[in-house]
CSV table of C-alpha atoms and ligand atoms in Angstrom, one decimal:
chain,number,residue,atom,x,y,z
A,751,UNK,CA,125.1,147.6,144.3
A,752,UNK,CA,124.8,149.2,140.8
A,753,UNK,CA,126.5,152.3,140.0
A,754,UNK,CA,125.4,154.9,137.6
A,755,UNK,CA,125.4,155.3,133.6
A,756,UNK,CA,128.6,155.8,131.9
A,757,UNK,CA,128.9,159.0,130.0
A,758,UNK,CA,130.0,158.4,126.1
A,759,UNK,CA,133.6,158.5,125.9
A,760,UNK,CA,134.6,159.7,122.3
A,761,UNK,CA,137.9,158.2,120.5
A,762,UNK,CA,140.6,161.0,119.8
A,763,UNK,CA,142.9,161.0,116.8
A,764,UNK,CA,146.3,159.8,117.5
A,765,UNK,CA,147.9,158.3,120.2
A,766,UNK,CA,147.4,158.8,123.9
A,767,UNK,CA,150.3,159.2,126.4
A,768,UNK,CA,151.3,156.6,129.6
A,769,UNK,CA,150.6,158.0,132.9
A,770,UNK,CA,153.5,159.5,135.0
A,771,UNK,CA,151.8,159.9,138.5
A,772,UNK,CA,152.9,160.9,141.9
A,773,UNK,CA,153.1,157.6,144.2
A,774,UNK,CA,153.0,158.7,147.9
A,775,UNK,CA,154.9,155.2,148.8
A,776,UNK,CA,157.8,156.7,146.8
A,777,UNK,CA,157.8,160.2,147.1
A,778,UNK,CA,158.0,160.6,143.3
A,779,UNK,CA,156.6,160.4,139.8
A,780,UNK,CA,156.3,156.1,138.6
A,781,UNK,CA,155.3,155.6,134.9
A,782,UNK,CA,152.5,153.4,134.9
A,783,UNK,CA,152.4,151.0,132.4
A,784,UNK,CA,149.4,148.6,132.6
A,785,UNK,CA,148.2,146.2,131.2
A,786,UNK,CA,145.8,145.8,128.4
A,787,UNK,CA,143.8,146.2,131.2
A,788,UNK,CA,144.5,148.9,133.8
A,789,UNK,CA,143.6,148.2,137.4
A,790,UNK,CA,142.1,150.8,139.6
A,791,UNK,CA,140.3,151.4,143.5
A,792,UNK,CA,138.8,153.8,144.1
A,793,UNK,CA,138.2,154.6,147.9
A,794,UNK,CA,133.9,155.8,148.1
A,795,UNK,CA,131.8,158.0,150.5
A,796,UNK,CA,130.3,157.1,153.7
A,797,UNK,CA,127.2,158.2,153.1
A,798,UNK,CA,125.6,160.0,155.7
A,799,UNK,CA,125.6,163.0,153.9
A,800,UNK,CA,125.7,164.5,150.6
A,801,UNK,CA,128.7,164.4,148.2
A,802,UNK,CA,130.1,168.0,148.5
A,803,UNK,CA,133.4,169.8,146.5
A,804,UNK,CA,135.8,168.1,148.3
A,805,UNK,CA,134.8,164.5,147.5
A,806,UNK,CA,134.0,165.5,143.7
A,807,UNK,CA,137.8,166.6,143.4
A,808,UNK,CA,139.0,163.4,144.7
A,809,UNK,CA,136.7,161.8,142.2
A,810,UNK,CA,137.7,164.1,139.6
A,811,UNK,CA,141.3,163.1,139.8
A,812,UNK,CA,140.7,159.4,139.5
A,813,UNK,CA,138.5,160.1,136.4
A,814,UNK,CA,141.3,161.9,134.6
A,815,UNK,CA,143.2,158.8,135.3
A,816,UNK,CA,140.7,156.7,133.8
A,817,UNK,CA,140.5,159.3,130.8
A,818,UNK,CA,144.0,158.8,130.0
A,819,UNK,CA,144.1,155.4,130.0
A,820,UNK,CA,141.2,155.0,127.7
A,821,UNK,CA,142.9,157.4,125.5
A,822,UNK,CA,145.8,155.0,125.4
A,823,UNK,CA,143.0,152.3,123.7
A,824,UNK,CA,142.9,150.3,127.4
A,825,UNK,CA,140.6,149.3,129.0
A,826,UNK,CA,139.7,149.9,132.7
A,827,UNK,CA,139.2,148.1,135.7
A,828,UNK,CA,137.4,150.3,138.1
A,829,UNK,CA,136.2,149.5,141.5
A,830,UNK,CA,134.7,151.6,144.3
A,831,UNK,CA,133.3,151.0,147.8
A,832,UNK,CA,130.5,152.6,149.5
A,833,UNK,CA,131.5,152.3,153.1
A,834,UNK,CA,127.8,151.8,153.9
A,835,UNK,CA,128.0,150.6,157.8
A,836,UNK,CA,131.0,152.3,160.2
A,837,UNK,CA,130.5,154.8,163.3
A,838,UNK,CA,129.9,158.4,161.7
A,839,UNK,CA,126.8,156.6,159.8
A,840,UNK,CA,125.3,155.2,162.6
A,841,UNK,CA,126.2,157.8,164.8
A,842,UNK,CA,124.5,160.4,162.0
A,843,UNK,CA,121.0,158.2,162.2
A,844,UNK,CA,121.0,157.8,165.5
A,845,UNK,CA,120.9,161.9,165.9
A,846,UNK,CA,118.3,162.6,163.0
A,847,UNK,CA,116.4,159.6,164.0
A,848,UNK,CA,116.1,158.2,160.9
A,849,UNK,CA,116.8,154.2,159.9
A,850,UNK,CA,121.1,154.1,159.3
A,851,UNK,CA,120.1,152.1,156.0
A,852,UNK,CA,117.8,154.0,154.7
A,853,UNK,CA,120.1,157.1,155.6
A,854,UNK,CA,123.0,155.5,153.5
A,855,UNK,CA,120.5,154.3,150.5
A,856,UNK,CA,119.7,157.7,150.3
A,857,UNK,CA,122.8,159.6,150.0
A,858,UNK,CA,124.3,157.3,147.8
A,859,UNK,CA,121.1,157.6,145.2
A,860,UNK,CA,122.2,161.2,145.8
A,861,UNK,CA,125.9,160.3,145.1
A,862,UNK,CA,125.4,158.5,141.9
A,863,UNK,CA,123.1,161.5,140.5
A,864,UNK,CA,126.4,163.6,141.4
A,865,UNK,CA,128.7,161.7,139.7
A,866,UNK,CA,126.1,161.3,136.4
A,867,UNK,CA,125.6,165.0,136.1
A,868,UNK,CA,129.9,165.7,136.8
A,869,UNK,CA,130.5,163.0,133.8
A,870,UNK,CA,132.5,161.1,136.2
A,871,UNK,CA,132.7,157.2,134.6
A,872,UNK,CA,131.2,155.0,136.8
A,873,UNK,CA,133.2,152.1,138.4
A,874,UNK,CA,131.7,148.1,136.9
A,875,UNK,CA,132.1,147.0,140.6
A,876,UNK,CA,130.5,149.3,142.6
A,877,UNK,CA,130.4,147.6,146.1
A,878,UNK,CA,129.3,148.2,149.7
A,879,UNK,CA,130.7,147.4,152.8
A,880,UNK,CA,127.5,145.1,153.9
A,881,UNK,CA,127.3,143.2,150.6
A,882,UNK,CA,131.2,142.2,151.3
A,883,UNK,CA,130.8,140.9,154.8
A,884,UNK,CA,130.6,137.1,153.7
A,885,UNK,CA,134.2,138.2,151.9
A,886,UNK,CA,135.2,139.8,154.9
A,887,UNK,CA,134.7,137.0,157.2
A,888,UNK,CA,137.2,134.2,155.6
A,889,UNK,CA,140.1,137.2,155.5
A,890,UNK,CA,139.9,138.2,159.0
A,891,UNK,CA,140.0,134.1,159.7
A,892,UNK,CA,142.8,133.4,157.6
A,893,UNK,CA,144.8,136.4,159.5
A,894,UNK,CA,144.0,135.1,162.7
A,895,UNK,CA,145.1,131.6,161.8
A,896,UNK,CA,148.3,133.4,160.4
A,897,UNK,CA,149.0,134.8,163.9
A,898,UNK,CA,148.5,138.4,161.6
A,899,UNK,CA,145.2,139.4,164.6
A,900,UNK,CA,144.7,138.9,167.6
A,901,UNK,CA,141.2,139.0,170.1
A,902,UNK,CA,140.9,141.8,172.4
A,903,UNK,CA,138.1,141.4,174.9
A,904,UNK,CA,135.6,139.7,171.6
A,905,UNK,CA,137.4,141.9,169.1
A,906,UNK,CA,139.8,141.4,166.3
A,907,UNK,CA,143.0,143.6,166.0
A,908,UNK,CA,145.4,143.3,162.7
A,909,UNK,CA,149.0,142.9,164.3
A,910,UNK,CA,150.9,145.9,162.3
A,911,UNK,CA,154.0,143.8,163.1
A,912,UNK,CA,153.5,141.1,160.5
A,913,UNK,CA,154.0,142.8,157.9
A,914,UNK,CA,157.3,143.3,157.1
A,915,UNK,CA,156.7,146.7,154.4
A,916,UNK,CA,154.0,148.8,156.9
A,917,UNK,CA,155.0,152.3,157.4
A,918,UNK,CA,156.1,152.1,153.5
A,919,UNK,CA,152.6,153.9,152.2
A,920,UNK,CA,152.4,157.0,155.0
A,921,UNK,CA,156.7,156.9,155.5
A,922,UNK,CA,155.7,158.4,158.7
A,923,UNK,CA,157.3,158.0,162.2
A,924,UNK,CA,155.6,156.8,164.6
A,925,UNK,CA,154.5,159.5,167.2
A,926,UNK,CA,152.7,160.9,163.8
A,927,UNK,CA,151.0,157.9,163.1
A,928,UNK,CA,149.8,157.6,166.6
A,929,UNK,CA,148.3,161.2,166.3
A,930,UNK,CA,146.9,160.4,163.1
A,931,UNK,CA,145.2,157.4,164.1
A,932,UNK,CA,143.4,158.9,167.0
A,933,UNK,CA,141.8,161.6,164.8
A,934,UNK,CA,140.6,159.1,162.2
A,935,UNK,CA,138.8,156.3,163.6
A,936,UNK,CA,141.7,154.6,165.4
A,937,UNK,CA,142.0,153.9,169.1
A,938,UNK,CA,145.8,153.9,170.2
A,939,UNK,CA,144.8,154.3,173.7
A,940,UNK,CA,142.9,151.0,174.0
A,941,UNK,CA,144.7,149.0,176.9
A,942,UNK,CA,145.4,145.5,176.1
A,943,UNK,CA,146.9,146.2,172.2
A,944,UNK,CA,149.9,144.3,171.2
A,945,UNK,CA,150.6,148.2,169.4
A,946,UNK,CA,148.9,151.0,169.8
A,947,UNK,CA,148.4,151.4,165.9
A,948,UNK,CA,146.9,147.7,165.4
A,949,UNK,CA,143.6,148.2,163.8
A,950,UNK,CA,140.5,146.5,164.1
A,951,UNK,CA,139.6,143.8,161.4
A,952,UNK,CA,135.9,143.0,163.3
A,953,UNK,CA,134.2,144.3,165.9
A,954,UNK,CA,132.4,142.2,168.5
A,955,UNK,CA,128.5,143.0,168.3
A,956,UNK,CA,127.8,146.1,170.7
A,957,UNK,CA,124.3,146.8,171.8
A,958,UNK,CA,121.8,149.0,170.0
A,959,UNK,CA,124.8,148.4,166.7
A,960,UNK,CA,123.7,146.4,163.4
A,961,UNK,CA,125.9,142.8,163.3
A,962,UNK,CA,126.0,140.3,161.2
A,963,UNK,CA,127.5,136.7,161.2
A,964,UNK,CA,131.2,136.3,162.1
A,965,UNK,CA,131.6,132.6,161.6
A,966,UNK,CA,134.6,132.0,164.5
A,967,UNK,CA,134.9,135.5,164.6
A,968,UNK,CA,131.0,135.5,166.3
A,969,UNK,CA,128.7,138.4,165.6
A,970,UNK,CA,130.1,141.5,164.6
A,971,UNK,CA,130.8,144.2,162.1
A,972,UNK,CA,133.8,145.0,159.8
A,973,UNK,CA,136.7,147.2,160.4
A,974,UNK,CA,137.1,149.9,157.5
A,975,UNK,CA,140.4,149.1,156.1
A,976,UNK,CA,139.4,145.2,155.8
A,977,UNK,CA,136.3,145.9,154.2
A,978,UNK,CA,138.0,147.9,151.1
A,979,UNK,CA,141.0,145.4,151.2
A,980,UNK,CA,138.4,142.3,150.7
A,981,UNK,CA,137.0,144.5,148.1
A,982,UNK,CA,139.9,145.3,146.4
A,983,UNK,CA,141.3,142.0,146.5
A,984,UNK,CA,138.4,140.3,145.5
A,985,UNK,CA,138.0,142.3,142.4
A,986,UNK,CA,141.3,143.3,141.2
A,987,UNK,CA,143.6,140.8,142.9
A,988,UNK,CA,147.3,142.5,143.6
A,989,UNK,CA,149.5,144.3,142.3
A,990,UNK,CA,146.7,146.5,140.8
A,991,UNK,CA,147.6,149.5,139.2
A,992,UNK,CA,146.6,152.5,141.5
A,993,UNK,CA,144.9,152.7,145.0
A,994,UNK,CA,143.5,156.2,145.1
A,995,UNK,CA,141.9,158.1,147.5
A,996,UNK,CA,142.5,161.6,149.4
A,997,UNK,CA,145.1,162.9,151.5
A,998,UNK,CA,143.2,162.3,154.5
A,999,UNK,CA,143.1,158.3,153.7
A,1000,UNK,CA,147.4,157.9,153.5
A,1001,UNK,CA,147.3,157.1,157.2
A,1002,UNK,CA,145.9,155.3,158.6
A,1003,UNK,CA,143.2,153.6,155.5
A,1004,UNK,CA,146.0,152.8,152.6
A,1005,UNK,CA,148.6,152.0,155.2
A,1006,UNK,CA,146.5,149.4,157.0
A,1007,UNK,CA,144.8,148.3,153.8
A,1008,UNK,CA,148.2,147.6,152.0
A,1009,UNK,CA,149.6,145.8,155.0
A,1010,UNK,CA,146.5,143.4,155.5
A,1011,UNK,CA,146.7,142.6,151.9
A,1012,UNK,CA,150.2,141.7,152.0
A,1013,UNK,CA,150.1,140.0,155.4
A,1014,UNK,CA,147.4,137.7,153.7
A,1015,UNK,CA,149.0,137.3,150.3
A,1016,UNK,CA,152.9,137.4,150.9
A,1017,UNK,CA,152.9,139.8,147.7
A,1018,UNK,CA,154.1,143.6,148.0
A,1019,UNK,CA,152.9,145.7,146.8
A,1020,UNK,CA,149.1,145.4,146.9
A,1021,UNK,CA,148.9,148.5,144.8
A,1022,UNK,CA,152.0,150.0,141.6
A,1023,UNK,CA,151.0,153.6,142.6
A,1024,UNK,CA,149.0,155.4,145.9
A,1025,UNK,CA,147.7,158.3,144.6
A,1026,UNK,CA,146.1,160.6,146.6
A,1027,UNK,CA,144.1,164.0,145.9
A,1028,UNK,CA,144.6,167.3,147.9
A,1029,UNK,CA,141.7,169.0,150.5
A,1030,UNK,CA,139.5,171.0,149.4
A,1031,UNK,CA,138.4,173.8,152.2
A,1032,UNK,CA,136.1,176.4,152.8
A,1033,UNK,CA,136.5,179.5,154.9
A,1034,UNK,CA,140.1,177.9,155.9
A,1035,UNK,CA,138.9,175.0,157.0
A,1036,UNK,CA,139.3,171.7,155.2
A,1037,UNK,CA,135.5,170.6,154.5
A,1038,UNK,CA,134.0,167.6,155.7
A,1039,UNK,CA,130.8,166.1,157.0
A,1040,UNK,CA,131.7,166.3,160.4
A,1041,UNK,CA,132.8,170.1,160.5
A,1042,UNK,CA,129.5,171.2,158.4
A,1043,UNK,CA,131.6,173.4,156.4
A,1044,UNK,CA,130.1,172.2,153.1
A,1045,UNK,CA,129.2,173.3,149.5
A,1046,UNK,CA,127.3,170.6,147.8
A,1047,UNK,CA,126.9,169.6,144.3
A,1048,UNK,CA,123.7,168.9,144.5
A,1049,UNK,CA,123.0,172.1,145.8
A,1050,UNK,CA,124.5,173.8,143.1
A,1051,UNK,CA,122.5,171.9,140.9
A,1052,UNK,CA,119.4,173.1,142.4
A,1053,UNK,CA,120.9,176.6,142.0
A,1054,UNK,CA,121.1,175.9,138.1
A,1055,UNK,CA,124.8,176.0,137.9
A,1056,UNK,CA,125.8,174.1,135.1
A,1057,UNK,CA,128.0,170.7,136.2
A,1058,UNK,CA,129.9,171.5,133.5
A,1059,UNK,CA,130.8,174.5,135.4
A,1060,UNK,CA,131.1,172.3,138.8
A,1061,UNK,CA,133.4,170.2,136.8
A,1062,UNK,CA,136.0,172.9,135.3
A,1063,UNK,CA,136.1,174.6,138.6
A,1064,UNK,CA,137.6,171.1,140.0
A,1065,UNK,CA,139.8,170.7,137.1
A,1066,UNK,CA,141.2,174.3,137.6
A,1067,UNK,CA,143.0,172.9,140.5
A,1068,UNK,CA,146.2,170.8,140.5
A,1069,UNK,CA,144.9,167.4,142.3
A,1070,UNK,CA,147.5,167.0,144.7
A,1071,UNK,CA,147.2,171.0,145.9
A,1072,UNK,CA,144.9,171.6,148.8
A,1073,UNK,CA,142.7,173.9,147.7
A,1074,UNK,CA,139.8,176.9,148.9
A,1075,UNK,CA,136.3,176.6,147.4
A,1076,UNK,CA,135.1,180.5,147.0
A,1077,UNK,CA,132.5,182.2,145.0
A,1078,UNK,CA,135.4,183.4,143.2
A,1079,UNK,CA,136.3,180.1,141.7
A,1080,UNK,CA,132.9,179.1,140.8
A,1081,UNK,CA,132.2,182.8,138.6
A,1082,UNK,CA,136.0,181.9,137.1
A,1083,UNK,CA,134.7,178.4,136.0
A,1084,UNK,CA,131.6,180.1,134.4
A,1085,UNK,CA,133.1,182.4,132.7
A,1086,UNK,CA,135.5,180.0,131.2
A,1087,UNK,CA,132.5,177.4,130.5
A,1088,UNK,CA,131.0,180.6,128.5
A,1089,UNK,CA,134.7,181.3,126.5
A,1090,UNK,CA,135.0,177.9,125.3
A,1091,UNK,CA,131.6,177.2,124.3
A,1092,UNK,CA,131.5,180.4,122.4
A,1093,UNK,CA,135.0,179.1,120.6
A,1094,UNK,CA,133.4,175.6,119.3
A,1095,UNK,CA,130.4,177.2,118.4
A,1096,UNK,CA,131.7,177.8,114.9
A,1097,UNK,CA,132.5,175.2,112.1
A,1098,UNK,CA,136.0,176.1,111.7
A,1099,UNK,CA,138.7,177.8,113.8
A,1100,UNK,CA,142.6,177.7,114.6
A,1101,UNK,CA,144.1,174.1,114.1
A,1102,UNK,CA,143.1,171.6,117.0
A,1103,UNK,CA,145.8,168.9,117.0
A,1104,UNK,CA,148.3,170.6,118.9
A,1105,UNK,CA,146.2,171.2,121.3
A,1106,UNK,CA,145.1,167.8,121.1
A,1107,UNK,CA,148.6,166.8,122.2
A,1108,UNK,CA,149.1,169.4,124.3
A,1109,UNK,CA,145.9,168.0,126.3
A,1110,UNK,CA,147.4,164.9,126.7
A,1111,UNK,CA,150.5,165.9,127.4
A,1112,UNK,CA,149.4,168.0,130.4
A,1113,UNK,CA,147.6,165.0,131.6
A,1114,UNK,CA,149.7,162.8,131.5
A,1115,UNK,CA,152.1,164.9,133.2
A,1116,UNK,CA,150.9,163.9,136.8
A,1117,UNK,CA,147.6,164.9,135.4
A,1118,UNK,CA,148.4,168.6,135.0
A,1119,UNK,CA,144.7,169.7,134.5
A,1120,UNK,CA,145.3,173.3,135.3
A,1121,UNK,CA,148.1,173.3,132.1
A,1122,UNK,CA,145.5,171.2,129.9
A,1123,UNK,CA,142.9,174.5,130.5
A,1124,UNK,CA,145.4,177.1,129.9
A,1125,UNK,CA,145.8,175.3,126.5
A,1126,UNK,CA,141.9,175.3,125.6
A,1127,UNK,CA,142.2,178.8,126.5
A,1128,UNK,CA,145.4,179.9,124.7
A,1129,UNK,CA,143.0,178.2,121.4
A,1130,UNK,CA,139.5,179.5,122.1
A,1131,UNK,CA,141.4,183.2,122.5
A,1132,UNK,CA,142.9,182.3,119.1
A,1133,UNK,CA,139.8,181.7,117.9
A,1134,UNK,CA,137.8,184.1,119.5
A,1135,UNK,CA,140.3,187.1,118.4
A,1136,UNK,CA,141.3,185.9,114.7
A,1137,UNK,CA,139.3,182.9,113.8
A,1138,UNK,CA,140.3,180.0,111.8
A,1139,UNK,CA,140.3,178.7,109.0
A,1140,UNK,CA,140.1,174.6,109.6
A,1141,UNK,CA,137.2,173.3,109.1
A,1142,UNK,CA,136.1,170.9,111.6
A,1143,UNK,CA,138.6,172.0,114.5
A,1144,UNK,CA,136.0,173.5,117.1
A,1145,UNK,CA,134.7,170.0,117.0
A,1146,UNK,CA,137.9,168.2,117.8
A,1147,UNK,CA,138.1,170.4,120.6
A,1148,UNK,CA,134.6,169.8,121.8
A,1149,UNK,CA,135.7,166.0,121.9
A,1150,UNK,CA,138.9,166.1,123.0
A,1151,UNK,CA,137.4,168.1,126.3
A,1152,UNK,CA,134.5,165.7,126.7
A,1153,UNK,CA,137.2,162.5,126.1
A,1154,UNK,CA,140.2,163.7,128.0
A,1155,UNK,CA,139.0,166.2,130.8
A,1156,UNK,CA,134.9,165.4,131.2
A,1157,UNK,CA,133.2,168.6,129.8
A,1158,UNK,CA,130.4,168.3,127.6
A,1159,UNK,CA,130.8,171.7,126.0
B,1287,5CA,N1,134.4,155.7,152.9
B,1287,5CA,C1,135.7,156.2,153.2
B,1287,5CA,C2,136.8,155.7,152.3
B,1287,5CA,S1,136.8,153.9,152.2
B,1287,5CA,C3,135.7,157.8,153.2
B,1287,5CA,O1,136.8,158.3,153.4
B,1287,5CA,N2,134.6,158.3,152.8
B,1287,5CA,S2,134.4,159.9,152.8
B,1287,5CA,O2,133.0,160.1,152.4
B,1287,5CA,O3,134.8,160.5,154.0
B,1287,5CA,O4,135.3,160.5,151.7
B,1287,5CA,C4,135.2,160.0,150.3
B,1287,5CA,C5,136.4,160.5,149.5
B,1287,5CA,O5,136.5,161.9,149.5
B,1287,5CA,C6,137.8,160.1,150.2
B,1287,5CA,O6,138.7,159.7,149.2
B,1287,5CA,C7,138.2,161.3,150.9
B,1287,5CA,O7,139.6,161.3,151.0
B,1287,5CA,C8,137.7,162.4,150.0
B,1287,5CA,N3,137.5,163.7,150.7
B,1287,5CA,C9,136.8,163.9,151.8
B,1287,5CA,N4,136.8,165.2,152.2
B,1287,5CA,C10,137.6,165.8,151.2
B,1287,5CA,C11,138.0,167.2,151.0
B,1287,5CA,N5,137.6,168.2,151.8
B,1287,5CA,N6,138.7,167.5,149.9
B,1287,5CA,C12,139.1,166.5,149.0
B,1287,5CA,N7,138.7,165.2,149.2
B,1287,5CA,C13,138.0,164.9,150.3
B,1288,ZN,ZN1,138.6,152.9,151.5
C-alpha cells in the first residue's frame, strides 16, 4: 500500500537530545539509544470510518518521536499497518451495505489526506493486513509446529503459555486481563481453550466472511495481533526500538503481539520501549467508532479550521494524559496559532537558541509537548511586548516548530 507525502523536515542548529520515554513494560522512563537507524511500529486504523481526534493524538505522539530522532541526525524506520480485514469492518459494510473493501479503500484515502494536512511523516512501509496474509501464513505454521497454537474446532489459538515473558507488556493479573479481552475482540468464554486468554492466530473461513488461502492452516482469515506481529517482524526484525500504539492496545494487542514474536524467535524483547498514547474523549466518554462520539479531522477541515490549529490543539496535551476534546480547546489552539504567527512575522525578535534547546529539551523529556509550547509562548510574548533585536530569530522559530513539533507557521 503506499502511504502519503512526507512533509519537508528542516535541519536545526545544534545538537538534538536522546529520547527518555515512558515504557509501559517497565513502569518507567528507558533512554533510547538507537541506532544509526531508529526502529519504529506504528499500530494503524481499521478503517471503517474516518480518522477522528483521538487517533490523530496517538499519531501525534509517534511523530514527535520521529521528530526527535531526526533531530538527533538518525534516520528512521517507520512502519504502520492498516488493519484492513477484522470484524468491526465487515461488520460496518455489512450494515451500510456497501463492498468491506471498498469501505476500507476509502477511509484510508481519507486517512492519508489526514495525516498530509496534520504534517504527520509518513511511515516507508505502510502495510495492510490483506497484503501480509502470504507472511502470515508460514508464522501461524511455524507456531503450530512449535506446539506455540493449537486447532479449536478449524481454528488456530496462540497458547499464551509458551511464552515464558507474557503478562510483562500489560503487568496485569489475570481476572483483568480476562475482562479486558472480552471487551476487545477476545473470546475467553469459548469452551474448548487451553486458556481463556489464548488468542486466535487464523480463523477457519465462516460463511458470508472474505478468506483467503491458509496452506495447512485451510481457508481462513488472520487474527489481529499476528497480522501486526508478521508486519513488524518482517520489516523491522526484533528488538526494534518502540512499539507504539494507544492505551486501549496494552492488552490485549501489544501483549499478544510481543509474546507471538518471542514464542517464534526465542528473543525478548520484541520491542526496547511500549509506548502508548492517552484517550481522547468527548462529552466524558472516550471516542471511538463504535460509540459515535466523534470529532473528525476531516470535518474540521471542511469547516476551514486550519490543521495547523488541529495539530497544536493535540500537542497542548501531554500524550500519556487522557484527555476531553471541547470547543474550548480548539478556540485555545487558534488563538495560539494566531500569537505565534504574529511573533515570526517580523525579521528580527528576542534570541531563538534557547528556545531552540528548550524545545528539545521538553521533547525529549518523555515528549513534554505541553512544556515545548509554553516555551514558544514565553518568546512570542517577548516578542510581541518588547521586540528584538536578532535578526533572523523569528525564522529559527518558524523552523524549529515545523522540525521539532509539526507546525507550519
Ligand atoms: N487497527 C488497530 C490497531 S492494529 C486499531 O486499534 N485501529 S483503530 O482505528 O481502532 O485505532 C487506531 C489507533 O488510534 C490506535 O493506536 C488506537 O489506540 C488509537 N485510538 C483509538 N481511539 C482513540 C482515542 N479515543 N484516543 C486516543 N487514541 C485512540
Ligand atoms: Zn496493531
Amino acid at each position: 500500500m503506499h502511504a502519503w507525502p512526507a512533509s519537508e523536515v528542516p535541519a536545526l542548529p545544534g545538537q538534538g537530545r536522546d529520547l527518555r520515554i515512558h515504557d509501559t513494560a517497565t513502569g518507567g522512563p528507558v533512554i533510547l539509544d538507537p541506532g544509526p537507524v531508529a526502529r519504529i511500529y506504528v499500530c494503524g486504523i481499521t478503517p471503517y470510518d474516518a480518522t477522528h481526534i483521538g487517533h490523530a493524538a496517538t499519531y501525534n505522539a509517534f511523530d514527535l518521536v520521529q521528530r526527535v530522532w531526526l533531530d538527533t541526525k538518525r534516520q528512521v524506520h517507520y512502519v504502520q499497518n492498516v488493519t484492513d480485514v477484522d470484524d468491526p469492518l465487515l461488520e460496518r459494510a455489512q450494515r451500510d451495505d456497501i463492498d468491506w473493501v471498498a469501505l476500507a479503500e476509502k477511509e484510508t484515502a481519507l486517512f492519508r489526506e489526514d495525516m498530509t494536512a496534520l504534517r504527520m511523516l509518513p511511515p516507508q512501509q505502510y502495510i495492510g493486513a490483506v497484503e501480509a496474509i502470504p507472511g502470515i501464513v508460514p508464522l501461524v505454521e511455524r507456531l503450530r509446529e512449535a506446539g506455540a497454537a493449537y486447532e479449536l474446532e478449524g481454528d488456530i489459538y496462540f497458547s499464551v503459555e509458551s511464552d515464558p515473558h507474557f503478562g510483562e507488556v500489560s503487568r496485569l493479573d489475570a481476572a483483568a486481563m480476562r475482562l479486558l479481552s472480552a471487551e476487545r475482540g477476545g473470546d475467553p468464554d469459548r469452551p474448548g481453550k487451553k486458556n481463556p486468554l489464548d488468542p486466535m492466530l487464523w480463523m477457519a473461513a465462516r460463511a458470508g466472511e472474505p478468506s483467503w488461502d491458509g496452506a495447512s492452516l485451510g481457508r481462513g482469515r488472520p487474527g489481529w495481533h499476528i497480522e501486526c506481529v508478521a508486519i513488524a517482524l518482517d520489516h523491522l526484525g526484533m528488538g526494534f526500538d518502540v512499539q507504539g500504539g494507544g492505551s486501549d492496545l496494552v492488552f490485549p494487542h501489544h501483549e499478544m503481539g510481543a509474546s507471538h514474536a518471542q514464542a517464534l524467535t526465542g528473543e525478548f524483547p520484541m520491542a526496547k520501549a511500549y509506548v502508548h498514547a492517552g484517550m481522547v474523549a468527548l462529552n466524558g466518554e472516550k471516542m471511538s467508532k463504535s460509540k459515535g462520539n466523534l470529532v473528525f479531522v476531516s470535518q474540521l477541515r471542511r469547516d476551514g479550521v486550519d490543521p495547523a490549529a488541529i495539530r497544536l490543539a493535540l500537542l497542548a496535551h501531554h500524550y500519556r494524559a487522557d484527555w476531553e476534546w471541547t470547543g474550548q480547546v480548539l478556540q485555545d489552539a487558534l488563538a495560539r496559532l494566531d500569537r505565534w504567527r504574529a511573533a515570526v512575522s517580523r525579521p528580527d525578535g528576542p534570541p531563538a537558541d534557547a528556545l531552540v534547546e528548550e524545545i528539545r529539551e521538553a521533547l525529549a523529556a518523555d515528549l513534554d509537548a505541553p512544556a515545548a509550547l509554553a516555551a514558544v509562548d514565553r518568546w512570542a510574548a517577548l516578542q510581541q511586548e518588547r521586540g528584538g533585536t536578532d535578526e533572523g530569530a523569528p525564522g529559527v522559530v518558524s523552523r524549529a516548530v515545523d522540525a521539532l513539533l509539526g507546525v507550519a507557521l
